[in-house]
Amino acid sequence: MESKKNPKADLTKKSILFLQLGLVLVLFLTWRGIEWKTYDKSNIDIGQVNLDELEEEEVPITQNLNTPPPPPPPPPAPEVIDVVEDEEEVEETIIESTESNQEEEIVEVEEVDDVDEEEEVADVPFAVIENVPVFPGCEKAGSNAAKKKCMSDKVKKFVNRKFNTELGSELGLSGVNRIYVRFKIDRKGQIVGVQARGPHPRLEKEAQRVIGLLPKMTPGKQRGKAVGVLYSLPIVFQVQE
């Protein structure tokens, strides 16, 4: 009897191949199952900010605490009263009457004039004085600004004429030298409180000597009253080498 099957269609010949493929497929699936991982979606950062999860900042509520008032002071101690017995003699103080008697002579009291205390006005700088001191020869200068300029020019010319500039060479100085002088024209027009600051003590003394030779001036006035006026003057001279 002839076999109806085609010998080429016999699957038993490739059973080993199918078995191997099945084992490979099973191993692959098993490996993928072991390596498979799952993640919690809440822990995944997707680059967005969730505003719902931000905690609201708690702002402390401040309130004014009503502090209790301080306790009242203790009552004063009771006065000690000395009890005097009836039998003890107590000296009585006799108060004489201050009423005048017709026989006494009444002395009339002279009227006392009220003395107005003068308001002391502090020293005023030369730059802001209302009425500047008047240097001799500047009486007819005109306005207050003109008298101020006249005085400044007169003081500079006086200092340039009286100052001994040869001291610079004697002291071994060179170049331009500056001495800063400050003095006050008091309420009587006198020069007082001369102060000097320079590169050498001898130059300072010379500046004080020259400023002390300034003539008496008409004092400056502030609000119609004579006041002390502060004046600053730089003395500049150059030593010829």
Short mmCIF file of C-alpha atoms in Angstrom, two decimals:
data_model
loop_
_atom_site.label_atom_id
_atom_site.label_comp_id
_atom_site.label_asym_id
_atom_site.label_seq_id
_atom_site.Cartn_x
_atom_site.Cartn_y
_atom_site.Cartn_z
CA MET A 1 0.00 0.00 0.00
CA GLU A 2 1.49 3.35 -1.01
CA SER A 3 1.83 6.19 1.48
CA LYS A 4 -0.30 9.21 0.59
CA LYS A 5 1.89 11.69 2.47
CA ASN A 6 4.55 13.57 0.74
CA PRO A 7 7.91 12.76 2.29
CA LYS A 8 8.82 16.47 2.09
CA ALA A 9 5.85 17.36 4.32
CA ASP A 10 7.13 15.30 7.25
CA LEU A 11 7.35 17.68 10.24
CA THR A 12 9.21 15.31 12.51
CA LYS A 13 12.35 16.13 10.70
CA LYS A 14 12.24 19.76 12.00
CA SER A 15 10.97 19.03 15.51
CA ILE A 16 14.38 19.72 17.03
CA LEU A 17 14.50 23.12 15.34
CA PHE A 18 11.06 24.04 16.61
CA LEU A 19 12.02 22.89 20.09
CA GLN A 20 15.08 25.10 20.09
CA LEU A 21 13.10 28.09 18.84
CA GLY A 22 10.52 27.52 21.55
CA LEU A 23 13.18 27.38 24.26
CA VAL A 24 14.78 30.57 22.96
CA LEU A 25 11.39 32.33 22.93
CA VAL A 26 10.61 31.16 26.47
CA LEU A 27 14.00 32.31 27.75
CA PHE A 28 13.56 35.69 26.09
CA LEU A 29 10.13 36.17 27.62
CA THR A 30 11.45 35.06 31.01
CA TRP A 31 14.38 37.55 30.82
CA ARG A 32 12.10 40.41 29.84
CA GLY A 33 9.74 39.57 32.66
CA ILE A 34 12.59 39.71 35.18
CA GLU A 35 13.93 43.00 33.82
CA TRP A 36 10.53 44.66 33.62
CA LYS A 37 10.19 47.65 35.98
CA THR A 38 7.25 49.84 36.90
CA TYR A 39 7.40 53.45 38.25
CA ASP A 40 5.05 55.53 40.36
CA LYS A 41 3.67 58.30 38.18
CA SER A 42 3.69 60.73 41.13
CA ASN A 43 7.51 60.44 41.35
CA ILE A 44 8.09 61.23 37.68
CA ASP A 45 9.28 64.77 37.01
CA ILE A 46 7.66 65.93 33.78
CA GLY A 47 9.08 69.50 34.00
CA GLN A 48 5.90 71.10 35.31
CA VAL A 49 5.21 72.78 38.62
CA ASN A 50 2.19 71.60 40.48
CA LEU A 51 0.89 74.66 42.27
CA ASP A 52 -1.60 72.61 44.23
CA GLU A 53 1.17 70.94 46.19
CA LEU A 54 2.77 74.24 47.34
CA GLU A 55 2.20 74.79 51.00
CA GLU A 56 0.73 78.13 51.91
CA GLU A 57 2.99 80.21 54.12
CA GLU A 58 1.50 80.75 57.49
CA VAL A 59 1.71 84.41 58.43
CA PRO A 60 1.81 84.87 62.17
CA ILE A 61 -0.93 87.07 63.46
CA THR A 62 0.42 89.86 65.57
CA GLN A 63 -1.71 91.60 68.06
CA ASN A 64 -1.18 94.33 70.53
CA LEU A 65 -0.87 92.88 73.97
CA ASN A 66 -2.58 95.04 76.49
CA THR A 67 -0.01 95.21 79.22
CA PRO A 68 -1.58 95.66 82.62
CA PRO A 69 -0.98 99.04 84.25
CA PRO A 70 1.67 99.18 86.94
CA PRO A 71 0.43 98.58 90.45
CA PRO A 72 -0.49 101.70 92.40
CA PRO A 73 2.16 103.03 94.76
CA PRO A 74 1.88 101.93 98.33
CA PRO A 75 0.00 104.31 100.63
CA PRO A 76 2.20 106.74 102.56
CA ALA A 77 3.21 105.75 106.00
CA PRO A 78 0.94 107.21 108.69
CA GLU A 79 2.29 110.19 110.54
CA VAL A 80 3.49 109.53 114.00
CA ILE A 81 1.47 111.61 116.40
CA ASP A 82 2.94 112.22 119.80
CA VAL A 83 0.30 111.91 122.45
CA VAL A 84 0.83 114.48 125.20
CA GLU A 85 -0.57 113.80 128.59
CA ASP A 86 -2.84 116.38 130.13
CA GLU A 87 -0.52 117.01 133.05
CA GLU A 88 2.52 117.78 130.83
CA GLU A 89 3.05 121.44 130.03
CA VAL A 90 3.29 122.29 126.34
CA GLU A 91 4.92 125.52 125.19
CA GLU A 92 2.65 127.53 122.94
CA THR A 93 4.04 129.42 119.97
CA ILE A 94 2.86 133.01 119.93
CA ILE A 95 2.28 134.42 116.45
CA GLU A 96 2.65 138.16 116.33
CA SER A 97 0.26 140.18 114.25
CA THR A 98 1.63 141.68 111.04
CA GLU A 99 -1.01 144.42 110.85
CA SER A 100 0.34 147.94 111.03
CA ASN A 101 -0.32 150.13 113.96
CA GLN A 102 -1.38 153.74 113.64
CA GLU A 103 1.59 154.83 115.73
CA GLU A 104 4.11 153.14 113.43
CA GLU A 105 5.54 155.08 110.52
CA ILE A 106 4.71 153.66 107.13
CA VAL A 107 7.66 153.52 104.76
CA GLU A 108 6.85 154.14 101.13
CA VAL A 109 8.36 151.70 98.62
CA GLU A 110 9.87 153.21 95.52
CA GLU A 111 8.82 151.86 92.18
CA VAL A 112 11.13 149.23 90.73
CA ASP A 113 11.77 149.48 87.02
CA ASP A 114 11.61 146.24 85.06
CA VAL A 115 15.00 145.49 83.58
CA ASP A 116 14.80 143.80 80.20
CA GLU A 117 17.39 141.09 79.86
CA GLU A 118 19.40 141.46 76.70
CA GLU A 119 19.13 138.53 74.37
CA GLU A 120 22.55 137.07 73.76
CA VAL A 121 23.26 136.54 70.08
CA ALA A 122 25.88 133.98 69.14
CA ASP A 123 28.83 134.82 66.93
CA VAL A 124 27.89 135.03 63.25
CA PRO A 125 30.15 134.06 60.29
CA PHE A 126 31.25 136.92 58.05
CA ALA A 127 29.54 135.36 55.01
CA VAL A 128 26.01 135.54 56.51
CA ILE A 129 26.16 138.62 58.75
CA GLU A 130 23.36 141.12 58.12
CA ASN A 131 25.53 144.23 58.64
CA VAL A 132 29.22 143.50 58.12
CA PRO A 133 31.93 145.11 60.22
CA VAL A 134 33.19 148.32 58.60
CA PHE A 135 36.93 148.57 57.99
CA PRO A 136 38.34 152.10 58.35
CA GLY A 137 38.00 153.72 54.97
CA CYS A 138 34.96 151.61 53.86
CA GLU A 139 32.29 153.75 55.52
CA LYS A 140 31.17 155.25 52.20
CA ALA A 141 31.30 151.98 50.23
CA GLY A 142 27.53 151.92 49.91
CA SER A 143 25.56 148.68 50.22
CA ASN A 144 26.31 145.85 52.61
CA ALA A 145 27.82 143.75 49.79
CA ALA A 146 30.07 146.64 48.76
CA LYS A 147 31.27 147.10 52.36
CA LYS A 148 31.93 143.38 52.58
CA LYS A 149 34.10 143.46 49.43
CA CYS A 150 35.84 146.62 50.60
CA MET A 151 36.73 145.03 53.92
CA SER A 152 38.06 141.85 52.30
CA ASP A 153 40.27 143.86 49.94
CA LYS A 154 41.56 146.08 52.77
CA VAL A 155 42.41 143.09 54.98
CA LYS A 156 44.28 141.31 52.14
CA LYS A 157 46.30 144.41 51.29
CA PHE A 158 47.12 144.98 54.96
CA VAL A 159 48.32 141.40 55.45
CA ASN A 160 50.37 141.42 52.22
CA ARG A 161 52.09 144.62 53.34
CA LYS A 162 52.82 143.54 56.93
CA PHE A 163 53.61 139.82 56.54
CA ASN A 164 57.30 138.88 56.51
CA THR A 165 57.58 136.57 53.50
CA GLU A 166 61.34 136.14 54.02
CA LEU A 167 60.61 133.63 56.80
CA GLY A 168 59.96 130.98 54.16
CA SER A 169 63.54 131.13 52.87
CA GLU A 170 64.95 131.24 56.40
CA LEU A 171 63.02 128.10 57.34
CA GLY A 172 64.13 126.26 54.20
CA LEU A 173 60.67 126.12 52.66
CA SER A 174 60.00 126.11 48.94
CA GLY A 175 57.12 126.54 46.55
CA VAL A 176 53.68 127.78 47.55
CA ASN A 177 52.91 127.92 51.27
CA ARG A 178 49.48 128.44 52.84
CA ILE A 179 48.58 129.61 56.31
CA TYR A 180 44.94 129.43 57.37
CA VAL A 181 43.96 132.15 59.85
CA ARG A 182 40.72 132.50 61.81
CA PHE A 183 39.82 135.39 64.11
CA LYS A 184 36.84 137.24 65.54
CA ILE A 185 35.79 140.86 65.42
CA ASP A 186 34.02 141.27 68.77
CA ARG A 187 31.10 143.52 69.70
CA LYS A 188 33.48 146.46 70.23
CA GLY A 189 35.23 146.04 66.87
CA GLN A 190 38.43 144.61 68.39
CA ILE A 191 40.36 141.67 66.87
CA VAL A 192 40.34 138.72 69.31
CA GLY A 193 40.77 134.94 69.27
CA VAL A 194 43.37 134.80 66.46
CA GLN A 195 44.13 131.20 65.41
CA ALA A 196 46.57 130.12 62.70
CA ARG A 197 47.51 126.80 61.12
CA GLY A 198 50.49 126.57 58.75
CA PRO A 199 53.50 124.49 57.67
CA HIS A 200 55.73 125.86 60.47
CA PRO A 201 55.11 127.30 63.99
CA ARG A 202 57.06 130.47 63.18
CA LEU A 203 54.79 131.15 60.21
CA GLU A 204 51.77 130.68 62.46
CA LYS A 205 53.15 133.19 64.99
CA GLU A 206 53.88 135.67 62.20
CA ALA A 207 50.32 135.35 60.92
CA GLN A 208 48.93 135.91 64.42
CA ARG A 209 51.16 138.98 64.84
CA VAL A 210 50.00 140.53 61.56
CA ILE A 211 46.28 139.89 62.22
CA GLY A 212 46.66 141.40 65.69
CA LEU A 213 47.81 144.65 64.05
CA LEU A 214 44.52 145.14 62.21
CA PRO A 215 42.84 148.42 63.15
CA LYS A 216 39.69 148.69 65.23
CA MET A 217 36.53 148.39 63.12
CA THR A 218 32.88 149.26 63.43
CA PRO A 219 31.34 146.04 64.84
CA GLY A 220 28.95 143.97 62.77
CA LYS A 221 25.25 143.80 63.61
CA GLN A 222 22.69 141.04 63.54
CA ARG A 223 19.02 141.98 63.99
CA GLY A 224 20.13 145.48 64.94
CA LYS A 225 22.47 144.36 67.75
CA ALA A 226 26.25 144.31 67.79
CA VAL A 227 27.59 140.75 67.61
CA GLY A 228 30.90 138.98 67.21
CA VAL A 229 31.79 138.19 63.61
CA LEU A 230 33.95 135.20 62.66
CA TYR A 231 36.39 135.82 59.81
CA SER A 232 38.61 133.29 57.98
CA LEU A 233 41.56 134.30 55.82
CA PRO A 234 44.06 132.13 53.88
CA ILE A 235 47.54 133.66 53.61
CA VAL A 236 49.32 132.33 50.53
CA PHE A 237 52.90 133.21 49.56
CA GLN A 238 55.52 131.64 47.33
CA VAL A 239 59.15 131.18 48.25
CA GLN A 240 61.46 132.17 45.38
CA GLU A 241 64.15 129.54 44.92
#
